[in-house]
mmCIF file with all atom_site columns, N, CA and C in Angstrom:
data_model
loop_
_atom_site.group_PDB
_atom_site.id
_atom_site.type_symbol
_atom_site.label_atom_id
_atom_site.label_alt_id
_atom_site.label_comp_id
_atom_site.label_asym_id
_atom_site.label_entity_id
_atom_site.label_seq_id
_atom_site.pdbx_PDB_ins_code
_atom_site.Cartn_x
_atom_site.Cartn_y
_atom_site.Cartn_z
_atom_site.occupancy
_atom_site.B_iso_or_equiv
_atom_site.pdbx_formal_charge
_atom_site.auth_seq_id
_atom_site.auth_comp_id
_atom_site.auth_asym_id
_atom_site.auth_atom_id
_atom_site.pdbx_PDB_model_num
ATOM 1   N N  . UNK Z 1 1  ? -80.402 192.375 75.163 1.00 0.00 ? 1  UNK Z N  1
ATOM 2   C CA . UNK Z 1 1  ? -81.438 193.352 74.962 1.00 0.00 ? 1  UNK Z CA 1
ATOM 3   C C  . UNK Z 1 1  ? -80.883 194.579 74.235 1.00 0.00 ? 1  UNK Z C  1
ATOM 4   N N  . UNK Z 1 2  ? -79.707 195.042 74.668 1.00 0.00 ? 2  UNK Z N  1
ATOM 5   C CA . UNK Z 1 2  ? -79.093 196.191 74.004 1.00 0.00 ? 2  UNK Z CA 1
ATOM 6   C C  . UNK Z 1 2  ? -78.756 195.830 72.571 1.00 0.00 ? 2  UNK Z C  1
ATOM 7   N N  . UNK Z 1 3  ? -78.243 194.623 72.372 1.00 0.00 ? 3  UNK Z N  1
ATOM 8   C CA . UNK Z 1 3  ? -77.871 194.183 71.029 1.00 0.00 ? 3  UNK Z CA 1
ATOM 9   C C  . UNK Z 1 3  ? -79.099 194.125 70.115 1.00 0.00 ? 3  UNK Z C  1
ATOM 10  N N  . UNK Z 1 4  ? -80.240 193.689 70.660 1.00 0.00 ? 4  UNK Z N  1
ATOM 11  C CA . UNK Z 1 4  ? -81.468 193.638 69.865 1.00 0.00 ? 4  UNK Z CA 1
ATOM 12  C C  . UNK Z 1 4  ? -81.910 195.036 69.472 1.00 0.00 ? 4  UNK Z C  1
ATOM 13  N N  . UNK Z 1 5  ? -81.794 195.993 70.396 1.00 0.00 ? 5  UNK Z N  1
ATOM 14  C CA . UNK Z 1 5  ? -82.154 197.372 70.087 1.00 0.00 ? 5  UNK Z CA 1
ATOM 15  C C  . UNK Z 1 5  ? -81.261 197.934 68.993 1.00 0.00 ? 5  UNK Z C  1
ATOM 16  N N  . UNK Z 1 6  ? -79.953 197.638 69.072 1.00 0.00 ? 6  UNK Z N  1
ATOM 17  C CA . UNK Z 1 6  ? -79.026 198.098 68.040 1.00 0.00 ? 6  UNK Z CA 1
ATOM 18  C C  . UNK Z 1 6  ? -79.400 197.499 66.696 1.00 0.00 ? 6  UNK Z C  1
ATOM 19  N N  . UNK Z 1 7  ? -79.695 196.212 66.696 1.00 0.00 ? 7  UNK Z N  1
ATOM 20  C CA . UNK Z 1 7  ? -80.056 195.541 65.447 1.00 0.00 ? 7  UNK Z CA 1
ATOM 21  C C  . UNK Z 1 7  ? -81.334 196.133 64.861 1.00 0.00 ? 7  UNK Z C  1
ATOM 22  N N  . UNK Z 1 8  ? -82.303 196.473 65.719 1.00 0.00 ? 8  UNK Z N  1
ATOM 23  C CA . UNK Z 1 8  ? -83.542 197.062 65.237 1.00 0.00 ? 8  UNK Z CA 1
ATOM 24  C C  . UNK Z 1 8  ? -83.311 198.443 64.641 1.00 0.00 ? 8  UNK Z C  1
ATOM 25  N N  . UNK Z 1 9  ? -82.452 199.235 65.271 1.00 0.00 ? 9  UNK Z N  1
ATOM 26  C CA . UNK Z 1 9  ? -82.153 200.571 64.754 1.00 0.00 ? 9  UNK Z CA 1
ATOM 27  C C  . UNK Z 1 9  ? -81.440 200.483 63.414 1.00 0.00 ? 9  UNK Z C  1
ATOM 28  N N  . UNK Z 1 10 ? -80.479 199.564 63.315 1.00 0.00 ? 10 UNK Z N  1
ATOM 29  C CA . UNK Z 1 10 ? -79.756 199.391 62.060 1.00 0.00 ? 10 UNK Z CA 1
ATOM 30  C C  . UNK Z 1 10 ? -80.705 198.916 60.966 1.00 0.00 ? 10 UNK Z C  1
ATOM 31  N N  . UNK Z 1 11 ? -81.589 197.978 61.314 1.00 0.00 ? 11 UNK Z N  1
ATOM 32  C CA . UNK Z 1 11 ? -82.552 197.468 60.335 1.00 0.00 ? 11 UNK Z CA 1
ATOM 33  C C  . UNK Z 1 11 ? -83.506 198.565 59.887 1.00 0.00 ? 11 UNK Z C  1
ATOM 34  N N  . UNK Z 1 12 ? -83.925 199.445 60.812 1.00 0.00 ? 12 UNK Z N  1
ATOM 35  C CA . UNK Z 1 12 ? -84.838 200.520 60.425 1.00 0.00 ? 12 UNK Z CA 1
ATOM 36  C C  . UNK Z 1 12 ? -84.153 201.509 59.490 1.00 0.00 ? 12 UNK Z C  1
ATOM 37  N N  . UNK Z 1 13 ? -82.872 201.766 59.699 1.00 0.00 ? 13 UNK Z N  1
ATOM 38  C CA . UNK Z 1 13 ? -82.130 202.643 58.785 1.00 0.00 ? 13 UNK Z CA 1
ATOM 39  C C  . UNK Z 1 13 ? -82.020 201.980 57.418 1.00 0.00 ? 13 UNK Z C  1
ATOM 40  N N  . UNK Z 1 14 ? -81.690 200.697 57.415 1.00 0.00 ? 14 UNK Z N  1
ATOM 41  C CA . UNK Z 1 14 ? -81.532 199.965 56.163 1.00 0.00 ? 14 UNK Z CA 1
ATOM 42  C C  . UNK Z 1 14 ? -82.855 199.895 55.402 1.00 0.00 ? 14 UNK Z C  1
ATOM 43  N N  . UNK Z 1 15 ? -83.965 199.672 56.122 1.00 0.00 ? 15 UNK Z N  1
ATOM 44  C CA . UNK Z 1 15 ? -85.280 199.540 55.489 1.00 0.00 ? 15 UNK Z CA 1
ATOM 45  C C  . UNK Z 1 15 ? -85.890 200.877 55.079 1.00 0.00 ? 15 UNK Z C  1
ATOM 46  N N  . UNK Z 1 16 ? -85.375 201.979 55.604 1.00 0.00 ? 16 UNK Z N  1
ATOM 47  C CA . UNK Z 1 16 ? -85.942 203.288 55.293 1.00 0.00 ? 16 UNK Z CA 1
ATOM 48  C C  . UNK Z 1 16 ? -85.586 203.768 53.889 1.00 0.00 ? 16 UNK Z C  1
ATOM 49  N N  . UNK Z 1 17 ? -84.683 203.075 53.228 1.00 0.00 ? 17 UNK Z N  1
ATOM 50  C CA . UNK Z 1 17 ? -84.296 203.465 51.880 1.00 0.00 ? 17 UNK Z CA 1
ATOM 51  C C  . UNK Z 1 17 ? -83.113 204.405 51.849 1.00 0.00 ? 17 UNK Z C  1
ATOM 52  N N  . UNK Z 1 18 ? -82.594 204.758 53.011 1.00 0.00 ? 18 UNK Z N  1
ATOM 53  C CA . UNK Z 1 18 ? -81.415 205.622 53.064 1.00 0.00 ? 18 UNK Z CA 1
ATOM 54  C C  . UNK Z 1 18 ? -80.210 204.797 52.621 1.00 0.00 ? 18 UNK Z C  1
ATOM 55  N N  . UNK Z 1 19 ? -79.540 205.272 51.596 1.00 0.00 ? 19 UNK Z N  1
ATOM 56  C CA . UNK Z 1 19 ? -78.382 204.520 51.096 1.00 0.00 ? 19 UNK Z CA 1
ATOM 57  C C  . UNK Z 1 19 ? -77.065 205.148 51.489 1.00 0.00 ? 19 UNK Z C  1
ATOM 58  N N  . UNK Z 1 20 ? -77.108 206.384 51.952 1.00 0.00 ? 20 UNK Z N  1
ATOM 59  C CA . UNK Z 1 20 ? -75.875 207.081 52.279 1.00 0.00 ? 20 UNK Z CA 1
ATOM 60  C C  . UNK Z 1 20 ? -75.799 207.309 53.789 1.00 0.00 ? 20 UNK Z C  1
ATOM 61  N N  . UNK Z 1 21 ? -75.506 206.246 54.530 1.00 0.00 ? 21 UNK Z N  1
ATOM 62  C CA . UNK Z 1 21 ? -75.400 206.342 55.977 1.00 0.00 ? 21 UNK Z CA 1
ATOM 63  C C  . UNK Z 1 21 ? -74.032 206.900 56.320 1.00 0.00 ? 21 UNK Z C  1
ATOM 64  N N  . UNK Z 1 22 ? -74.028 207.978 57.064 1.00 0.00 ? 22 UNK Z N  1
ATOM 65  C CA . UNK Z 1 22 ? -72.761 208.522 57.534 1.00 0.00 ? 22 UNK Z CA 1
ATOM 66  C C  . UNK Z 1 22 ? -72.849 208.696 59.032 1.00 0.00 ? 22 UNK Z C  1
ATOM 67  N N  . UNK Z 1 23 ? -71.743 208.567 59.673 1.00 0.00 ? 23 UNK Z N  1
ATOM 68  C CA . UNK Z 1 23 ? -71.691 208.723 61.113 1.00 0.00 ? 23 UNK Z CA 1
ATOM 69  C C  . UNK Z 1 23 ? -70.588 207.864 61.668 1.00 0.00 ? 23 UNK Z C  1
ATOM 70  N N  . UNK Z 1 24 ? -70.304 208.097 62.912 1.00 0.00 ? 24 UNK Z N  1
ATOM 71  C CA . UNK Z 1 24 ? -69.262 207.338 63.581 1.00 0.00 ? 24 UNK Z CA 1
ATOM 72  C C  . UNK Z 1 24 ? -69.817 206.768 64.872 1.00 0.00 ? 24 UNK Z C  1
ATOM 73  N N  . UNK Z 1 25 ? -69.339 205.599 65.211 1.00 0.00 ? 25 UNK Z N  1
ATOM 74  C CA . UNK Z 1 25 ? -69.789 204.904 66.409 1.00 0.00 ? 25 UNK Z CA 1
ATOM 75  C C  . UNK Z 1 25 ? -68.556 204.451 67.181 1.00 0.00 ? 25 UNK Z C  1
ATOM 76  N N  . UNK Z 1 26 ? -68.598 204.603 68.509 1.00 0.00 ? 26 UNK Z N  1
ATOM 77  C CA . UNK Z 1 26 ? -67.526 204.085 69.343 1.00 0.00 ? 26 UNK Z CA 1
ATOM 78  C C  . UNK Z 1 26 ? -68.053 202.857 70.068 1.00 0.00 ? 26 UNK Z C  1
ATOM 79  N N  . UNK Z 1 27 ? -67.375 201.747 69.888 1.00 0.00 ? 27 UNK Z N  1
ATOM 80  C CA . UNK Z 1 27 ? -67.732 200.508 70.567 1.00 0.00 ? 27 UNK Z CA 1
ATOM 81  C C  . UNK Z 1 27 ? -66.730 200.313 71.694 1.00 0.00 ? 27 UNK Z C  1
ATOM 82  N N  . UNK Z 1 28 ? -67.231 200.224 72.915 1.00 0.00 ? 28 UNK Z N  1
ATOM 83  C CA . UNK Z 1 28 ? -66.379 200.057 74.083 1.00 0.00 ? 28 UNK Z CA 1
ATOM 84  C C  . UNK Z 1 28 ? -66.274 198.571 74.391 1.00 0.00 ? 28 UNK Z C  1
ATOM 85  N N  . UNK Z 1 29 ? -65.076 198.036 74.328 1.00 0.00 ? 29 UNK Z N  1
ATOM 86  C CA . UNK Z 1 29 ? -64.834 196.633 74.647 1.00 0.00 ? 29 UNK Z CA 1
ATOM 87  C C  . UNK Z 1 29 ? -64.545 195.818 73.403 1.00 0.00 ? 29 UNK Z C  1
ATOM 88  N N  . UNK Z 1 30 ? -63.401 195.172 73.400 1.00 0.00 ? 30 UNK Z N  1
ATOM 89  C CA . UNK Z 1 30 ? -62.989 194.381 72.252 1.00 0.00 ? 30 UNK Z CA 1
ATOM 90  C C  . UNK Z 1 30 ? -63.189 192.893 72.436 1.00 0.00 ? 30 UNK Z C  1
ATOM 91  N N  . UNK Z 1 31 ? -64.211 192.535 73.212 1.00 0.00 ? 31 UNK Z N  1
ATOM 92  C CA . UNK Z 1 31 ? -64.539 191.121 73.376 1.00 0.00 ? 31 UNK Z CA 1
ATOM 93  C C  . UNK Z 1 31 ? -65.314 190.607 72.171 1.00 0.00 ? 31 UNK Z C  1
ATOM 94  N N  . UNK Z 1 32 ? -65.869 189.436 72.313 1.00 0.00 ? 32 UNK Z N  1
ATOM 95  C CA . UNK Z 1 32 ? -66.603 188.811 71.208 1.00 0.00 ? 32 UNK Z CA 1
ATOM 96  C C  . UNK Z 1 32 ? -67.768 189.703 70.768 1.00 0.00 ? 32 UNK Z C  1
ATOM 97  N N  . UNK Z 1 33 ? -68.546 190.200 71.713 1.00 0.00 ? 33 UNK Z N  1
ATOM 98  C CA . UNK Z 1 33 ? -69.702 191.031 71.377 1.00 0.00 ? 33 UNK Z CA 1
ATOM 99  C C  . UNK Z 1 33 ? -69.283 192.361 70.786 1.00 0.00 ? 33 UNK Z C  1
ATOM 100 N N  . UNK Z 1 34 ? -68.233 192.973 71.348 1.00 0.00 ? 34 UNK Z N  1
ATOM 101 C CA . UNK Z 1 34 ? -67.743 194.241 70.825 1.00 0.00 ? 34 UNK Z CA 1
ATOM 102 C C  . UNK Z 1 34 ? -67.242 194.117 69.403 1.00 0.00 ? 34 UNK Z C  1
ATOM 103 N N  . UNK Z 1 35 ? -66.496 193.044 69.136 1.00 0.00 ? 35 UNK Z N  1
ATOM 104 C CA . UNK Z 1 35 ? -65.982 192.844 67.778 1.00 0.00 ? 35 UNK Z CA 1
ATOM 105 C C  . UNK Z 1 35 ? -67.106 192.591 66.785 1.00 0.00 ? 35 UNK Z C  1
ATOM 106 N N  . UNK Z 1 36 ? -68.105 191.786 67.181 1.00 0.00 ? 36 UNK Z N  1
ATOM 107 C CA . UNK Z 1 36 ? -69.224 191.499 66.286 1.00 0.00 ? 36 UNK Z CA 1
ATOM 108 C C  . UNK Z 1 36 ? -70.055 192.752 66.040 1.00 0.00 ? 36 UNK Z C  1
ATOM 109 N N  . UNK Z 1 37 ? -70.271 193.552 67.091 1.00 0.00 ? 37 UNK Z N  1
ATOM 110 C CA . UNK Z 1 37 ? -71.019 194.803 66.925 1.00 0.00 ? 37 UNK Z CA 1
ATOM 111 C C  . UNK Z 1 37 ? -70.288 195.749 65.990 1.00 0.00 ? 37 UNK Z C  1
ATOM 112 N N  . UNK Z 1 38 ? -68.967 195.837 66.151 1.00 0.00 ? 38 UNK Z N  1
ATOM 113 C CA . UNK Z 1 38 ? -68.170 196.704 65.287 1.00 0.00 ? 38 UNK Z CA 1
ATOM 114 C C  . UNK Z 1 38 ? -68.247 196.252 63.833 1.00 0.00 ? 38 UNK Z C  1
ATOM 115 N N  . UNK Z 1 39 ? -68.186 194.957 63.595 1.00 0.00 ? 39 UNK Z N  1
ATOM 116 C CA . UNK Z 1 39 ? -68.297 194.438 62.229 1.00 0.00 ? 39 UNK Z CA 1
ATOM 117 C C  . UNK Z 1 39 ? -69.670 194.714 61.627 1.00 0.00 ? 39 UNK Z C  1
ATOM 118 N N  . UNK Z 1 40 ? -70.727 194.512 62.430 1.00 0.00 ? 40 UNK Z N  1
ATOM 119 C CA . UNK Z 1 40 ? -72.089 194.754 61.943 1.00 0.00 ? 40 UNK Z CA 1
ATOM 120 C C  . UNK Z 1 40 ? -72.291 196.223 61.583 1.00 0.00 ? 40 UNK Z C  1
ATOM 121 N N  . UNK Z 1 41 ? -71.825 197.105 62.457 1.00 0.00 ? 41 UNK Z N  1
ATOM 122 C CA . UNK Z 1 41 ? -71.979 198.533 62.199 1.00 0.00 ? 41 UNK Z CA 1
ATOM 123 C C  . UNK Z 1 41 ? -71.165 198.969 60.988 1.00 0.00 ? 41 UNK Z C  1
ATOM 124 N N  . UNK Z 1 42 ? -69.946 198.481 60.874 1.00 0.00 ? 42 UNK Z N  1
ATOM 125 C CA . UNK Z 1 42 ? -69.094 198.845 59.740 1.00 0.00 ? 42 UNK Z CA 1
ATOM 126 C C  . UNK Z 1 42 ? -69.682 198.350 58.426 1.00 0.00 ? 42 UNK Z C  1
ATOM 127 N N  . UNK Z 1 43 ? -70.276 197.168 58.447 1.00 0.00 ? 43 UNK Z N  1
ATOM 128 C CA . UNK Z 1 43 ? -70.862 196.643 57.211 1.00 0.00 ? 43 UNK Z CA 1
ATOM 129 C C  . UNK Z 1 43 ? -72.118 197.412 56.804 1.00 0.00 ? 43 UNK Z C  1
ATOM 130 N N  . UNK Z 1 44 ? -72.669 198.189 57.747 1.00 0.00 ? 44 UNK Z N  1
ATOM 131 C CA . UNK Z 1 44 ? -73.840 199.016 57.451 1.00 0.00 ? 44 UNK Z CA 1
ATOM 132 C C  . UNK Z 1 44 ? -73.471 200.464 57.184 1.00 0.00 ? 44 UNK Z C  1
ATOM 133 N N  . UNK Z 1 45 ? -72.187 200.739 56.981 1.00 0.00 ? 45 UNK Z N  1
ATOM 134 C CA . UNK Z 1 45 ? -71.770 202.053 56.537 1.00 0.00 ? 45 UNK Z CA 1
ATOM 135 C C  . UNK Z 1 45 ? -71.292 203.014 57.602 1.00 0.00 ? 45 UNK Z C  1
ATOM 136 N N  . UNK Z 1 46 ? -71.225 202.582 58.836 1.00 0.00 ? 46 UNK Z N  1
ATOM 137 C CA . UNK Z 1 46 ? -70.762 203.463 59.896 1.00 0.00 ? 46 UNK Z CA 1
ATOM 138 C C  . UNK Z 1 46 ? -69.241 203.374 60.047 1.00 0.00 ? 46 UNK Z C  1
ATOM 139 N N  . UNK Z 1 47 ? -68.618 204.489 60.405 1.00 0.00 ? 47 UNK Z N  1
ATOM 140 C CA . UNK Z 1 47 ? -67.219 204.462 60.802 1.00 0.00 ? 47 UNK Z CA 1
ATOM 141 C C  . UNK Z 1 47 ? -67.190 203.974 62.243 1.00 0.00 ? 47 UNK Z C  1
ATOM 142 N N  . UNK Z 1 48 ? -66.334 203.012 62.546 1.00 0.00 ? 48 UNK Z N  1
ATOM 143 C CA . UNK Z 1 48 ? -66.329 202.393 63.872 1.00 0.00 ? 48 UNK Z CA 1
ATOM 144 C C  . UNK Z 1 48 ? -64.983 202.606 64.546 1.00 0.00 ? 48 UNK Z C  1
ATOM 145 N N  . UNK Z 1 49 ? -65.044 203.034 65.794 1.00 0.00 ? 49 UNK Z N  1
ATOM 146 C CA . UNK Z 1 49 ? -63.865 203.138 66.650 1.00 0.00 ? 49 UNK Z CA 1
ATOM 147 C C  . UNK Z 1 49 ? -64.026 202.098 67.742 1.00 0.00 ? 49 UNK Z C  1
ATOM 148 N N  . UNK Z 1 50 ? -63.169 201.093 67.743 1.00 0.00 ? 50 UNK Z N  1
ATOM 149 C CA . UNK Z 1 50 ? -63.226 200.019 68.727 1.00 0.00 ? 50 UNK Z CA 1
ATOM 150 C C  . UNK Z 1 50 ? -62.208 200.325 69.817 1.00 0.00 ? 50 UNK Z C  1
ATOM 151 N N  . UNK Z 1 51 ? -62.689 200.478 71.050 1.00 0.00 ? 51 UNK Z N  1
ATOM 152 C CA . UNK Z 1 51 ? -61.835 200.853 72.176 1.00 0.00 ? 51 UNK Z CA 1
ATOM 153 C C  . UNK Z 1 51 ? -61.717 199.675 73.132 1.00 0.00 ? 51 UNK Z C  1
ATOM 154 N N  . UNK Z 1 52 ? -60.495 199.304 73.443 1.00 0.00 ? 52 UNK Z N  1
ATOM 155 C CA . UNK Z 1 52 ? -60.230 198.192 74.363 1.00 0.00 ? 52 UNK Z CA 1
ATOM 156 C C  . UNK Z 1 52 ? -59.166 198.631 75.359 1.00 0.00 ? 52 UNK Z C  1
ATOM 157 N N  . UNK Z 1 53 ? -59.370 198.324 76.628 1.00 0.00 ? 53 UNK Z N  1
ATOM 158 C CA . UNK Z 1 53 ? -58.435 198.732 77.677 1.00 0.00 ? 53 UNK Z CA 1
ATOM 159 C C  . UNK Z 1 53 ? -57.164 197.895 77.683 1.00 0.00 ? 53 UNK Z C  1
ATOM 160 N N  . UNK Z 1 54 ? -57.262 196.634 77.344 1.00 0.00 ? 54 UNK Z N  1
ATOM 161 C CA . UNK Z 1 54 ? -56.081 195.760 77.372 1.00 0.00 ? 54 UNK Z CA 1
ATOM 162 C C  . UNK Z 1 54 ? -55.342 195.836 76.037 1.00 0.00 ? 54 UNK Z C  1
ATOM 163 N N  . UNK Z 1 55 ? -54.105 195.350 75.995 1.00 0.00 ? 55 UNK Z N  1
ATOM 164 C CA . UNK Z 1 55 ? -53.330 195.439 74.753 1.00 0.00 ? 55 UNK Z CA 1
ATOM 165 C C  . UNK Z 1 55 ? -53.784 194.480 73.644 1.00 0.00 ? 55 UNK Z C  1
ATOM 166 N N  . UNK Z 1 56 ? -54.697 193.558 73.951 1.00 0.00 ? 56 UNK Z N  1
ATOM 167 C CA . UNK Z 1 56 ? -55.163 192.600 72.941 1.00 0.00 ? 56 UNK Z CA 1
ATOM 168 C C  . UNK Z 1 56 ? -56.688 192.540 72.956 1.00 0.00 ? 56 UNK Z C  1
ATOM 169 N N  . UNK Z 1 57 ? -57.282 192.237 71.802 1.00 0.00 ? 57 UNK Z N  1
ATOM 170 C CA . UNK Z 1 57 ? -58.730 192.078 71.739 1.00 0.00 ? 57 UNK Z CA 1
ATOM 171 C C  . UNK Z 1 57 ? -59.089 190.606 71.921 1.00 0.00 ? 57 UNK Z C  1
ATOM 172 N N  . UNK Z 1 58 ? -60.341 190.345 72.172 1.00 0.00 ? 58 UNK Z N  1
ATOM 173 C CA . UNK Z 1 58 ? -60.808 188.979 72.336 1.00 0.00 ? 58 UNK Z CA 1
ATOM 174 C C  . UNK Z 1 58 ? -61.487 188.730 73.665 1.00 0.00 ? 58 UNK Z C  1
ATOM 175 N N  . UNK Z 1 59 ? -61.260 189.613 74.626 1.00 0.00 ? 59 UNK Z N  1
ATOM 176 C CA . UNK Z 1 59 ? -61.908 189.487 75.929 1.00 0.00 ? 59 UNK Z CA 1
ATOM 177 C C  . UNK Z 1 59 ? -61.545 188.194 76.635 1.00 0.00 ? 59 UNK Z C  1
ATOM 178 N N  . UNK Z 1 60 ? -62.486 187.686 77.401 1.00 0.00 ? 60 UNK Z N  1
ATOM 179 C CA . UNK Z 1 60 ? -62.265 186.473 78.181 1.00 0.00 ? 60 UNK Z CA 1
ATOM 180 C C  . UNK Z 1 60 ? -62.063 185.267 77.272 1.00 0.00 ? 60 UNK Z C  1
ATOM 181 N N  . UNK Z 1 61 ? -62.738 185.262 76.127 1.00 0.00 ? 61 UNK Z N  1
ATOM 182 C CA . UNK Z 1 61 ? -62.639 184.120 75.212 1.00 0.00 ? 61 UNK Z CA 1
ATOM 183 C C  . UNK Z 1 61 ? -61.200 183.890 74.756 1.00 0.00 ? 61 UNK Z C  1
ATOM 184 N N  . UNK Z 1 62 ? -60.439 184.961 74.592 1.00 0.00 ? 62 UNK Z N  1
ATOM 185 C CA . UNK Z 1 62 ? -59.054 184.823 74.150 1.00 0.00 ? 62 UNK Z CA 1
ATOM 186 C C  . UNK Z 1 62 ? -58.177 184.163 75.213 1.00 0.00 ? 62 UNK Z C  1
ATOM 187 N N  . UNK Z 1 63 ? -58.627 184.173 76.463 1.00 0.00 ? 63 UNK Z N  1
ATOM 188 C CA . UNK Z 1 63 ? -57.852 183.583 77.551 1.00 0.00 ? 63 UNK Z CA 1
ATOM 189 C C  . UNK Z 1 63 ? -58.182 182.115 77.772 1.00 0.00 ? 63 UNK Z C  1
ATOM 190 N N  . UNK Z 1 64 ? -59.260 181.661 77.164 1.00 0.00 ? 64 UNK Z N  1
ATOM 191 C CA . UNK Z 1 64 ? -59.687 180.274 77.379 1.00 0.00 ? 64 UNK Z CA 1
ATOM 192 C C  . UNK Z 1 64 ? -58.946 179.327 76.452 1.00 0.00 ? 64 UNK Z C  1
ATOM 193 N N  . UNK Z 1 65 ? -58.673 178.150 76.969 1.00 0.00 ? 65 UNK Z N  1
ATOM 194 C CA . UNK Z 1 65 ? -58.022 177.123 76.168 1.00 0.00 ? 65 UNK Z CA 1
ATOM 195 C C  . UNK Z 1 65 ? -59.071 176.232 75.500 1.00 0.00 ? 65 UNK Z C  1
ATOM 196 N N  . UNK Z 1 66 ? -60.124 175.923 76.222 1.00 0.00 ? 66 UNK Z N  1
ATOM 197 C CA . UNK Z 1 66 ? -61.194 175.059 75.715 1.00 0.00 ? 66 UNK Z CA 1
ATOM 198 C C  . UNK Z 1 66 ? -62.542 175.729 75.925 1.00 0.00 ? 66 UNK Z C  1
ATOM 199 N N  . UNK Z 1 67 ? -63.505 175.429 75.010 1.00 0.00 ? 67 UNK Z N  1
ATOM 200 C CA . UNK Z 1 67 ? -64.853 175.972 75.117 1.00 0.00 ? 67 UNK Z CA 1
ATOM 201 C C  . UNK Z 1 67 ? -65.780 174.928 75.727 1.00 0.00 ? 67 UNK Z C  1
ATOM 202 N N  . UNK Z 1 68 ? -66.608 175.366 76.654 1.00 0.00 ? 68 UNK Z N  1
ATOM 203 C CA . UNK Z 1 68 ? -67.628 174.504 77.242 1.00 0.00 ? 68 UNK Z CA 1
ATOM 204 C C  . UNK Z 1 68 ? -68.855 174.502 76.346 1.00 0.00 ? 68 UNK Z C  1
ATOM 205 N N  . UNK Z 1 69 ? -69.612 173.494 76.179 1.00 0.00 ? 69 UNK Z N  1
ATOM 206 C CA . UNK Z 1 69 ? -69.556 172.150 76.730 1.00 0.00 ? 69 UNK Z CA 1
ATOM 207 C C  . UNK Z 1 69 ? -68.882 171.141 75.804 1.00 0.00 ? 69 UNK Z C  1
ATOM 208 N N  . UNK Z 1 70 ? -68.468 171.580 74.621 1.00 0.00 ? 70 UNK Z N  1
ATOM 209 C CA . UNK Z 1 70 ? -67.958 170.634 73.631 1.00 0.00 ? 70 UNK Z CA 1
ATOM 210 C C  . UNK Z 1 70 ? -66.466 170.365 73.758 1.00 0.00 ? 70 UNK Z C  1
ATOM 211 N N  . UNK Z 1 71 ? -65.788 171.114 74.610 1.00 0.00 ? 71 UNK Z N  1
ATOM 212 C CA . UNK Z 1 71 ? -64.354 170.970 74.831 1.00 0.00 ? 71 UNK Z CA 1
ATOM 213 C C  . UNK Z 1 71 ? -63.542 171.237 73.572 1.00 0.00 ? 71 UNK Z C  1
ATOM 214 N N  . UNK Z 1 72 ? -64.090 172.058 72.664 1.00 0.00 ? 72 UNK Z N  1
ATOM 215 C CA . UNK Z 1 72 ? -63.378 172.445 71.457 1.00 0.00 ? 72 UNK Z CA 1
ATOM 216 C C  . UNK Z 1 72 ? -62.241 173.396 71.805 1.00 0.00 ? 72 UNK Z C  1
ATOM 217 N N  . UNK Z 1 73 ? -61.250 173.430 70.952 1.00 0.00 ? 73 UNK Z N  1
ATOM 218 C CA . UNK Z 1 73 ? -60.160 174.371 71.131 1.00 0.00 ? 73 UNK Z CA 1
ATOM 219 C C  . UNK Z 1 73 ? -60.678 175.780 70.847 1.00 0.00 ? 73 UNK Z C  1
ATOM 220 N N  . UNK Z 1 74 ? -60.391 176.710 71.735 1.00 0.00 ? 74 UNK Z N  1
ATOM 221 C CA . UNK Z 1 74 ? -60.874 178.086 71.594 1.00 0.00 ? 74 UNK Z CA 1
ATOM 222 C C  . UNK Z 1 74 ? -59.907 178.944 70.808 1.00 0.00 ? 74 UNK Z C  1
ATOM 223 N N  . UNK Z 1 75 ? -58.793 178.424 70.417 1.00 0.00 ? 75 UNK Z N  1
ATOM 224 C CA . UNK Z 1 75 ? -57.789 179.231 69.716 1.00 0.00 ? 75 UNK Z CA 1
ATOM 225 C C  . UNK Z 1 75 ? -58.077 179.316 68.256 1.00 0.00 ? 75 UNK Z C  1
#
């Protein structure tokens, strides 16, 4: 739900005709969603600060060896 709201706000800025978006955003959490949100915001012209408590990004997904249900390698 939060992600949809973010996407709607970004889309409204993009559709408004504003071409010079400036601002900074702090994304808390370097998991899959945090990284994707940071990429989406950066591609729309925002400066992004990605904050992660652990020494590596990737969240829980980085700790998994296999993905459910297809048993694909998660690395």
